[in-house]
Tab-separated table of C-alpha atoms in Angstrom:
chain	number	residue	atom	x	y	z
V	273	MET	CA	34.795	21.311	-15.539
V	274	ALA	CA	34.847	20.817	-12.052
V	275	SER	CA	36.391	24.218	-11.170
V	276	THR	CA	33.244	25.965	-13.305
V	277	ALA	CA	31.117	23.971	-11.617
V	278	THR	CA	32.679	25.224	-8.101
V	279	GLU	CA	32.458	28.976	-9.262
V	280	VAL	CA	28.712	28.646	-10.377
V	281	GLU	CA	28.073	27.419	-6.974
V	282	LYS	CA	30.117	30.371	-5.222
V	283	ALA	CA	28.231	32.720	-7.857
V	284	ALA	CA	24.715	31.276	-6.504
V	285	PRO	CA	24.723	31.708	-2.652
V	286	PRO	CA	21.540	30.422	-1.015
V	287	PRO	CA	18.526	33.158	-0.878
V	288	VAL	CA	19.527	35.208	1.692
V	289	PRO	CA	17.366	38.017	2.050
V	290	ALA	CA	17.859	41.737	2.540
V	291	ALA	CA	19.472	43.387	5.807
V	292	LYS	CA	16.202	43.624	7.749
V	293	ASP	CA	16.791	39.459	8.019
V	294	SER	CA	20.284	39.815	9.325
V	295	TYR	CA	18.974	38.676	12.351
V	296	ALA	CA	18.043	35.672	11.383
V	297	VAL	CA	21.581	34.945	9.274
V	298	ALA	CA	23.267	36.078	12.507
V	299	ASP	CA	20.828	33.514	14.507
V	300	VAL	CA	21.699	30.345	12.085
V	301	VAL	CA	25.260	31.198	12.274
V	302	LEU	CA	25.398	31.481	15.925
V	303	ARG	CA	23.390	28.209	16.311
V	304	PHE	CA	25.812	26.374	13.859
V	305	LEU	CA	28.890	27.733	16.097
V	306	VAL	CA	26.739	26.199	19.426
V	307	PHE	CA	26.664	22.817	17.875
V	308	ALA	CA	29.922	22.921	16.618
V	309	SER	CA	31.677	23.709	19.781
V	310	GLY	CA	29.349	21.136	21.574
V	311	LEU	CA	30.607	18.429	19.151
V	312	ALA	CA	33.944	19.841	19.743
V	313	ALA	CA	34.028	19.824	23.390
V	314	VAL	CA	32.311	16.398	23.291
V	315	LEU	CA	34.959	14.680	21.255
V	316	VAL	CA	38.044	16.340	22.825
V	317	MET	CA	36.922	15.069	26.085
V	318	VAL	CA	35.940	11.213	25.348
V	319	THR	CA	39.434	11.414	23.562
V	320	SER	CA	41.280	12.106	26.596
V	321	LYS	CA	42.398	8.845	27.506
V	322	GLU	CA	46.152	8.495	28.721
V	323	THR	CA	47.771	5.454	30.293
V	324	GLN	CA	50.799	6.091	32.130
V	325	VAL	CA	53.388	4.112	34.241
V	326	VAL	CA	52.868	5.433	37.955
V	327	ALA	CA	54.325	4.633	41.560
V	328	GLN	CA	51.822	2.811	43.487
V	329	ILE	CA	51.429	5.346	46.296
V	330	PRO	CA	51.081	2.989	49.451
V	331	ILE	CA	54.115	0.581	47.948
V	332	PRO	CA	56.612	2.874	46.298
V	333	PRO	CA	58.512	0.430	44.689
V	334	PHE	CA	55.475	-1.227	43.106
V	335	LEU	CA	54.768	0.560	39.651
V	336	VAL	CA	51.574	-0.215	37.886
V	337	ARG	CA	50.165	1.143	34.315
V	338	ARG	CA	47.380	3.559	35.270
V	339	ALA	CA	45.077	5.115	32.724
V	340	ALA	CA	43.628	8.653	33.459
V	341	LYS	CA	40.249	8.980	31.867
V	342	PHE	CA	37.591	11.414	31.577
V	343	ASN	CA	34.725	9.192	33.208
V	344	HIS	CA	36.800	8.782	36.451
V	345	SER	CA	35.460	11.955	37.261
V	346	PRO	CA	31.840	12.785	37.702
V	347	ALA	CA	31.853	16.657	36.943
V	348	PHE	CA	33.409	15.253	33.584
V	349	VAL	CA	30.608	13.198	32.903
V	350	PHE	CA	28.311	15.808	33.456
V	351	PHE	CA	30.256	18.108	31.392
V	352	VAL	CA	30.294	15.384	28.346
V	353	ALA	CA	26.242	14.998	28.935
V	354	ALA	CA	25.516	18.531	28.935
V	355	LEU	CA	27.574	19.412	26.125
V	356	SER	CA	26.323	16.286	24.074
V	357	VAL	CA	22.683	18.078	24.797
V	358	ALA	CA	23.606	21.278	23.813
V	359	GLY	CA	25.525	20.344	20.671
V	360	PHE	CA	22.254	18.222	19.504
V	361	TYR	CA	20.130	21.187	20.497
V	362	GLY	CA	22.387	23.331	18.276
V	363	LEU	CA	22.324	21.288	15.097
V	364	ILE	CA	18.464	20.773	15.412
V	365	THR	CA	17.843	24.508	15.727
V	366	THR	CA	20.369	25.300	13.019
V	367	LEU	CA	18.351	23.276	10.974
V	368	ILE	CA	15.135	24.681	11.915
V	369	SER	CA	16.650	28.071	11.509
V	370	LEU	CA	17.597	27.664	8.150
V	371	PHE	CA	14.552	26.257	7.126
V	372	ALA	CA	12.706	29.224	8.832
V	373	LEU	CA	15.175	31.602	6.479
V	374	SER	CA	13.929	30.826	3.409
V	375	LYS	CA	10.045	31.885	4.971
V	376	PRO	CA	10.811	35.546	5.458
V	377	GLY	CA	8.634	36.854	8.651
V	378	SER	CA	8.573	33.548	10.413
V	379	HIS	CA	11.737	33.810	12.255
V	380	THR	CA	10.575	36.061	15.416
V	381	ARG	CA	7.679	33.452	16.053
V	382	LEU	CA	10.525	30.848	16.059
V	383	VAL	CA	12.914	32.362	18.307
V	384	SER	CA	10.365	33.215	20.922
V	385	HIS	CA	9.830	29.697	21.231
V	386	PHE	CA	13.636	28.810	21.310
V	387	ILE	CA	14.536	31.080	23.689
V	388	ILE	CA	13.308	29.262	27.017
V	389	PHE	CA	15.602	26.365	25.639
V	390	ASP	CA	18.560	28.603	25.042
V	391	VAL	CA	18.536	30.173	28.317
V	392	LEU	CA	18.072	26.417	29.912
V	393	LEU	CA	21.057	25.273	28.011
V	394	LEU	CA	23.170	28.373	28.846
V	395	GLY	CA	22.272	27.359	32.465
V	396	ILE	CA	23.457	24.212	32.244
V	397	THR	CA	26.407	24.624	29.869
V	398	ALA	CA	27.907	27.381	32.164
V	399	ALA	CA	27.422	24.821	35.131
V	400	ALA	CA	28.887	22.238	33.226
V	401	THR	CA	32.072	24.580	32.156
V	402	GLY	CA	32.490	25.901	35.631
V	403	ALA	CA	32.506	21.836	37.071
V	404	ALA	CA	35.044	20.595	34.603
V	405	GLY	CA	37.140	23.484	35.030
V	406	ALA	CA	37.082	23.519	38.968
V	407	VAL	CA	38.068	19.680	38.841
V	408	ALA	CA	40.544	20.312	35.918
V	409	TYR	CA	42.198	23.023	38.100
V	410	ILE	CA	42.631	20.616	41.124
V	411	GLY	CA	44.420	18.343	38.499
V	412	LEU	CA	46.519	21.167	37.604
V	413	LYS	CA	47.647	22.849	40.742
V	414	GLY	CA	46.395	20.826	43.260
V	415	ASN	CA	45.195	21.613	47.061
V	416	LYS	CA	47.873	21.265	49.680
V	417	HIS	CA	45.147	22.378	52.470
V	418	VAL	CA	43.043	18.736	51.793
V	419	GLN	CA	45.985	16.964	50.265
V	420	TRP	CA	44.662	16.298	46.841
V	421	ASN	CA	47.898	16.130	44.725
V	422	LYS	CA	48.122	17.158	41.374
V	423	ILE	CA	47.983	15.056	38.715
V	424	CYS	CA	48.691	17.032	35.129
V	425	HIS	CA	52.781	16.682	35.612
V	426	VAL	CA	52.220	12.974	35.153
V	427	TYR	CA	49.127	12.797	32.313
V	428	GLY	CA	50.015	15.917	30.429
V	429	ASP	CA	47.993	15.038	27.281
V	430	PHE	CA	44.929	13.948	29.494
V	431	CYS	CA	45.210	17.432	30.936
V	432	LYS	CA	45.741	19.067	27.508
V	433	HIS	CA	42.522	17.431	26.262
V	434	VAL	CA	40.675	18.802	29.390
V	435	GLY	CA	41.833	21.943	29.119
V	436	GLY	CA	41.018	22.067	25.728
V	437	SER	CA	37.648	20.729	26.014
V	438	VAL	CA	36.657	23.496	28.896
V	439	ALA	CA	37.884	26.224	26.869
V	440	VAL	CA	35.673	24.790	23.625
V	441	SER	CA	32.523	24.603	25.973
V	442	LEU	CA	33.528	28.234	27.706
V	443	PHE	CA	33.303	29.439	24.073
V	444	GLY	CA	29.862	27.814	23.457
V	445	SER	CA	28.388	29.136	26.424
V	446	VAL	CA	29.573	32.535	25.307
V	447	MET	CA	27.777	32.021	22.197
V	448	LEU	CA	24.411	30.846	23.473
V	449	ALA	CA	24.674	34.191	25.983
V	450	LEU	CA	24.863	36.195	22.424
V	451	LEU	CA	22.108	33.831	20.897
V	452	ILE	CA	19.792	34.776	23.418
V	453	LEU	CA	20.802	38.854	23.593
V	454	LEU	CA	20.302	38.530	19.640
V	455	SER	CA	16.804	37.102	20.091
V	456	VAL	CA	15.746	39.707	22.725
V	457	ARG	CA	17.114	42.765	20.201
V	458	SER	CA	15.688	41.173	17.300
V	459	LEU	CA	11.912	41.056	19.602
V	460	SER	CA	12.570	44.548	20.631
V	461	LYS	CA	12.861	45.790	17.084
V	462	LYS	CA	9.523	44.915	16.245
V	463	ILE	CA	8.286	46.864	19.318
V	464	PRO	CA	6.716	49.750	17.509
V	465	ARG	CA	7.892	53.324	19.199
V	466	HIS	CA	4.509	54.667	20.228
V	467	ASN	CA	3.410	51.837	22.200
V	468	HIS	CA	5.119	52.560	25.321
V	469	SER	CA	2.027	52.750	27.416
V	470	HIS	CA	0.402	49.912	25.766
Z	293	MET	CA	0.092	51.636	69.750
Z	294	ALA	CA	3.017	49.359	68.030
Z	295	SER	CA	1.002	46.836	66.939
Z	296	THR	CA	-1.656	49.334	65.271
Z	297	ALA	CA	1.212	50.881	63.550
Z	298	THR	CA	2.253	47.421	62.040
Z	299	GLU	CA	-1.771	46.383	61.301
Z	300	VAL	CA	-2.126	50.070	59.428
Z	301	GLU	CA	1.230	49.461	57.556
Z	302	LYS	CA	-0.329	46.243	56.506
Z	303	ALA	CA	-3.406	47.561	55.184
Z	304	ALA	CA	-1.765	50.145	52.937
Z	305	PRO	CA	0.372	48.231	50.623
Z	306	PRO	CA	2.560	50.374	48.266
Z	307	PRO	CA	1.015	51.228	44.991
Z	308	VAL	CA	0.741	48.336	42.824
Z	309	PRO	CA	-0.565	49.159	39.447
Z	310	ALA	CA	-3.224	47.088	37.682
Z	311	ALA	CA	-2.877	43.729	35.817
Z	312	LYS	CA	-1.018	44.611	32.877
Z	313	ASP	CA	2.193	45.567	34.850
Z	314	SER	CA	2.138	42.113	36.444
Z	315	TYR	CA	5.341	41.484	34.600
Z	316	ALA	CA	6.770	44.501	36.476
Z	317	VAL	CA	5.906	42.917	39.740
Z	318	ALA	CA	6.815	39.772	38.997
Z	319	ASP	CA	10.031	41.392	38.036
Z	320	VAL	CA	10.781	42.934	41.444
Z	321	VAL	CA	10.088	40.070	43.258
Z	322	LEU	CA	12.540	37.746	41.095
Z	323	ARG	CA	15.152	40.331	41.386
Z	324	PHE	CA	14.863	40.377	45.001
Z	325	LEU	CA	14.990	36.900	45.481
Z	326	VAL	CA	18.202	37.133	43.288
Z	327	PHE	CA	19.744	39.628	45.669
Z	328	ALA	CA	18.415	37.327	48.851
Z	329	SER	CA	20.396	34.437	47.482
Z	330	GLY	CA	23.002	35.866	46.603
Z	331	LEU	CA	23.414	37.269	49.871
Z	332	ALA	CA	22.331	34.116	51.572
Z	333	ALA	CA	25.071	32.016	49.342
Z	334	VAL	CA	27.754	34.224	50.324
Z	335	LEU	CA	27.124	34.521	54.005
Z	336	VAL	CA	26.946	30.548	54.469
Z	337	MET	CA	30.067	29.963	52.246
Z	338	VAL	CA	31.993	32.917	54.297
Z	339	THR	CA	30.926	31.404	57.652
Z	340	SER	CA	31.939	27.822	56.644
Z	341	LYS	CA	34.663	27.994	58.901
Z	342	GLU	CA	35.537	24.914	61.008
Z	343	THR	CA	38.717	23.377	62.764
Z	344	GLN	CA	39.007	20.050	63.308
Z	345	VAL	CA	42.026	17.864	65.345
Z	346	VAL	CA	43.315	15.590	62.587
Z	347	ALA	CA	46.103	13.316	62.081
Z	348	GLN	CA	48.948	14.590	60.176
Z	349	ILE	CA	48.805	12.354	57.332
Z	350	PRO	CA	53.047	11.422	56.923
Z	351	ILE	CA	53.375	11.192	60.362
Z	352	PRO	CA	50.143	9.281	61.871
Z	353	PRO	CA	50.741	9.726	65.551
Z	354	PHE	CA	50.985	13.359	65.439
Z	355	LEU	CA	47.887	15.381	65.579
Z	356	VAL	CA	47.523	18.482	64.706
Z	357	ARG	CA	44.318	21.282	64.671
Z	358	ARG	CA	43.669	22.091	60.985
Z	359	ALA	CA	40.808	24.449	59.634
Z	360	ALA	CA	38.731	24.089	56.720
Z	361	LYS	CA	37.954	27.431	55.286
Z	362	PHE	CA	36.447	28.283	51.997
Z	363	ASN	CA	39.338	30.447	50.703
Z	364	HIS	CA	41.296	27.022	50.704
Z	365	SER	CA	40.038	26.151	47.294
Z	366	PRO	CA	39.992	28.610	44.616
Z	367	ALA	CA	36.629	27.347	43.335
Z	368	PHE	CA	35.244	28.367	46.571
Z	369	VAL	CA	36.470	32.080	46.170
Z	370	PHE	CA	35.483	32.470	42.548
Z	371	PHE	CA	32.147	31.379	43.705
Z	372	VAL	CA	32.113	34.015	46.396
Z	373	ALA	CA	33.238	36.559	44.017
Z	374	ALA	CA	30.626	35.781	41.362
Z	375	LEU	CA	27.419	35.395	44.135
Z	376	SER	CA	28.531	38.460	45.796
Z	377	VAL	CA	28.636	40.214	42.339
Z	378	ALA	CA	24.749	38.485	41.702
Z	379	GLY	CA	23.106	39.592	44.960
Z	380	PHE	CA	24.411	43.356	44.636
Z	381	TYR	CA	23.350	43.700	41.213
Z	382	GLY	CA	20.018	41.872	42.368
Z	383	LEU	CA	20.027	44.934	45.414
Z	384	ILE	CA	20.448	47.832	42.795
Z	385	THR	CA	18.326	46.616	39.990
Z	386	THR	CA	15.347	45.347	42.552
Z	387	LEU	CA	15.617	49.298	43.486
Z	388	ILE	CA	15.578	50.495	40.127
Z	389	SER	CA	12.398	48.349	38.857
Z	390	LEU	CA	10.742	49.245	42.309
Z	391	PHE	CA	11.416	52.862	41.099
Z	392	ALA	CA	10.229	52.241	37.472
Z	393	LEU	CA	6.554	50.692	39.101
Z	394	SER	CA	6.000	54.204	40.038
Z	395	LYS	CA	6.037	55.133	36.106
Z	396	PRO	CA	3.688	53.092	34.312
Z	397	GLY	CA	5.227	52.293	30.943
Z	398	SER	CA	8.591	52.967	31.903
Z	399	HIS	CA	9.419	49.223	32.438
Z	400	THR	CA	10.103	47.688	28.976
Z	401	ARG	CA	12.938	50.229	28.210
Z	402	LEU	CA	14.567	49.431	31.524
Z	403	VAL	CA	13.965	45.765	30.872
Z	404	SER	CA	15.515	45.815	27.792
Z	405	HIS	CA	18.693	47.465	29.406
Z	406	PHE	CA	18.550	45.200	32.279
Z	407	ILE	CA	18.587	41.945	30.026
Z	408	ILE	CA	22.112	42.218	29.152
Z	409	PHE	CA	23.524	41.696	32.507
Z	410	ASP	CA	20.816	39.287	33.519
Z	411	VAL	CA	22.074	36.658	30.662
Z	412	LEU	CA	25.826	37.842	32.105
Z	413	LEU	CA	25.285	37.066	35.184
Z	414	LEU	CA	23.264	33.734	34.567
Z	415	GLY	CA	26.269	32.692	32.897
Z	416	ILE	CA	28.791	33.779	35.812
Z	417	THR	CA	26.039	32.217	38.626
Z	418	ALA	CA	25.940	28.973	36.744
Z	419	ALA	CA	29.462	28.589	36.245
Z	420	ALA	CA	30.498	29.486	39.944
Z	421	THR	CA	27.401	26.778	40.987
Z	422	GLY	CA	29.104	24.132	38.879
Z	423	ALA	CA	32.681	24.903	40.194
Z	424	ALA	CA	31.663	25.080	44.190
Z	425	GLY	CA	29.342	22.153	43.437
Z	426	ALA	CA	32.274	19.996	41.529
Z	427	VAL	CA	34.647	20.351	44.339
Z	428	ALA	CA	31.877	19.774	47.094
Z	429	TYR	CA	31.048	16.655	45.778
Z	430	ILE	CA	35.279	15.873	45.736
Z	431	GLY	CA	34.926	16.794	49.116
Z	432	LEU	CA	31.759	14.402	49.520
Z	433	LYS	CA	32.939	11.399	47.425
Z	434	GLY	CA	36.343	11.530	46.951
Z	435	ASN	CA	38.149	10.057	44.198
Z	436	LYS	CA	39.653	6.854	44.337
Z	437	HIS	CA	41.419	7.221	41.079
Z	438	VAL	CA	43.765	10.182	41.764
Z	439	GLN	CA	43.622	9.652	45.517
Z	440	TRP	CA	41.626	12.528	46.340
Z	441	ASN	CA	40.645	11.799	49.733
Z	442	LYS	CA	37.208	12.711	50.873
Z	443	ILE	CA	36.976	15.242	53.981
Z	444	CYS	CA	33.139	15.602	54.368
Z	445	HIS	CA	33.501	12.999	57.054
Z	446	VAL	CA	35.967	15.101	59.356
Z	447	TYR	CA	34.604	18.773	58.544
Z	448	GLY	CA	30.982	17.509	58.543
Z	449	ASP	CA	29.572	21.388	59.145
Z	450	PHE	CA	32.030	22.722	56.367
Z	451	CYS	CA	30.625	20.535	54.400
Z	452	LYS	CA	26.949	21.664	55.254
Z	453	HIS	CA	27.621	25.211	54.797
Z	454	VAL	CA	29.132	24.650	50.984
Z	455	GLY	CA	25.899	22.366	49.942
Z	456	GLY	CA	23.579	24.765	51.518
Z	457	SER	CA	25.424	27.767	50.047
Z	458	VAL	CA	25.618	25.697	46.498
Z	459	ALA	CA	21.928	25.046	46.704
Z	460	VAL	CA	20.867	28.369	47.494
Z	461	SER	CA	22.830	29.534	44.677
Z	462	LEU	CA	21.394	27.476	42.231
Z	463	PHE	CA	17.934	28.781	43.180
Z	464	GLY	CA	19.385	32.412	42.210
Z	465	SER	CA	20.557	30.813	39.119
Z	466	VAL	CA	17.146	29.450	38.270
Z	467	MET	CA	15.700	33.138	39.242
Z	468	LEU	CA	17.951	34.589	37.011
Z	469	ALA	CA	16.815	32.630	34.161
Z	470	LEU	CA	13.146	32.667	35.201
Z	471	LEU	CA	13.856	37.070	35.192
Z	472	ILE	CA	15.125	36.573	31.699
Z	473	LEU	CA	12.268	34.432	30.322
Z	474	LEU	CA	9.760	37.030	32.121
Z	475	SER	CA	11.489	39.968	30.397
Z	476	VAL	CA	11.374	38.460	26.863
Z	477	ARG	CA	7.649	37.326	27.525
Z	478	SER	CA	7.095	41.118	28.555
Z	479	LEU	CA	8.775	42.379	25.486
Z	480	SER	CA	7.218	39.743	22.785
Z	481	LYS	CA	3.905	40.853	24.335
Z	482	LYS	CA	4.298	44.355	22.928
Z	483	ILE	CA	5.083	43.066	19.413
Z	484	PRO	CA	1.442	43.675	17.342
Z	485	ARG	CA	0.050	40.801	16.055
Z	486	HIS	CA	0.068	42.357	12.305
Z	487	ASN	CA	3.560	42.972	12.541
Z	488	HIS	CA	4.668	39.704	11.475
Z	489	SER	CA	6.416	40.880	8.193
Z	490	HIS	CA	7.434	43.875	9.829
């Protein structure tokens, strides 16, 4: 009985309009991916805490337990804040865009309202990815010129979390960029061909 | 004679079309600002070299002359590369957009070709600004958790250059975001009001 119910659900997909609204469907999918990557990036980053026994540098024989946490770096805090906003925005706009799917024709107006926030969030997400990536790179490679020592050979798990989080956030930024291009394409399709000098 | 010639030049502005092409004029101005800020950011960053006499950390009484240069940090190298591309793109598209001003009606088609690169460059410029800003912030404040010492109290001029360059680049990113929004607005103005269900 349960499997029959599942098959019935599969056989009855949600009322997706015809091919001319494929932009709207792609819009929903991309917005959901923005939400998912924002959520994943934040979760992976905030669960990155790792504690290791390390030598206290000024007094070498004195070993201490020291934790690496994301909030030790302002760049990572900015990253978590930015990706939280992006994920939340992704969730809200996925729901609104899904709702608009059920009302054909209302999608273009919605898109032109969202696009200002899409652009804003693309900038913020890309900046956060760059900031976290730059700090993570110093953690991985160090910088001999200014004696910033690398830390990833000690806090390997922490660095794996940070790297994964930055990668997911890069994916989210690309999704936001595609979302803007999709909206622009959907808008420019609505311009009549004879309307060039208007 | 020379001042008269200048006044004549001032009295004869380039042939700017009427108000309906104000989007095209704003487009040219914004693209020029992208070019200018890209150029300024790169110039300020590459001229940031500063040499100071500092104590060699492992052997304190041994003083060495040591330079701080932008290419000591991979984040700053990425920044210079990204802003060079943005500035060059700004220059090329300013010229093309100026050329399109002289042919009324051709601007919307141009805009829809540029917008994919505008979005791409917004992402790259914002990421570069974030990366350079994050490294500059560590240089300014240091990070006690991982013993990354601050360097801006020693290399003050270097840090001023870096900070100025990051600020200019942030301005350039905002200009790129405005450019995308302007293009979208210009596109959506061309959609006829009765065309909602088309």
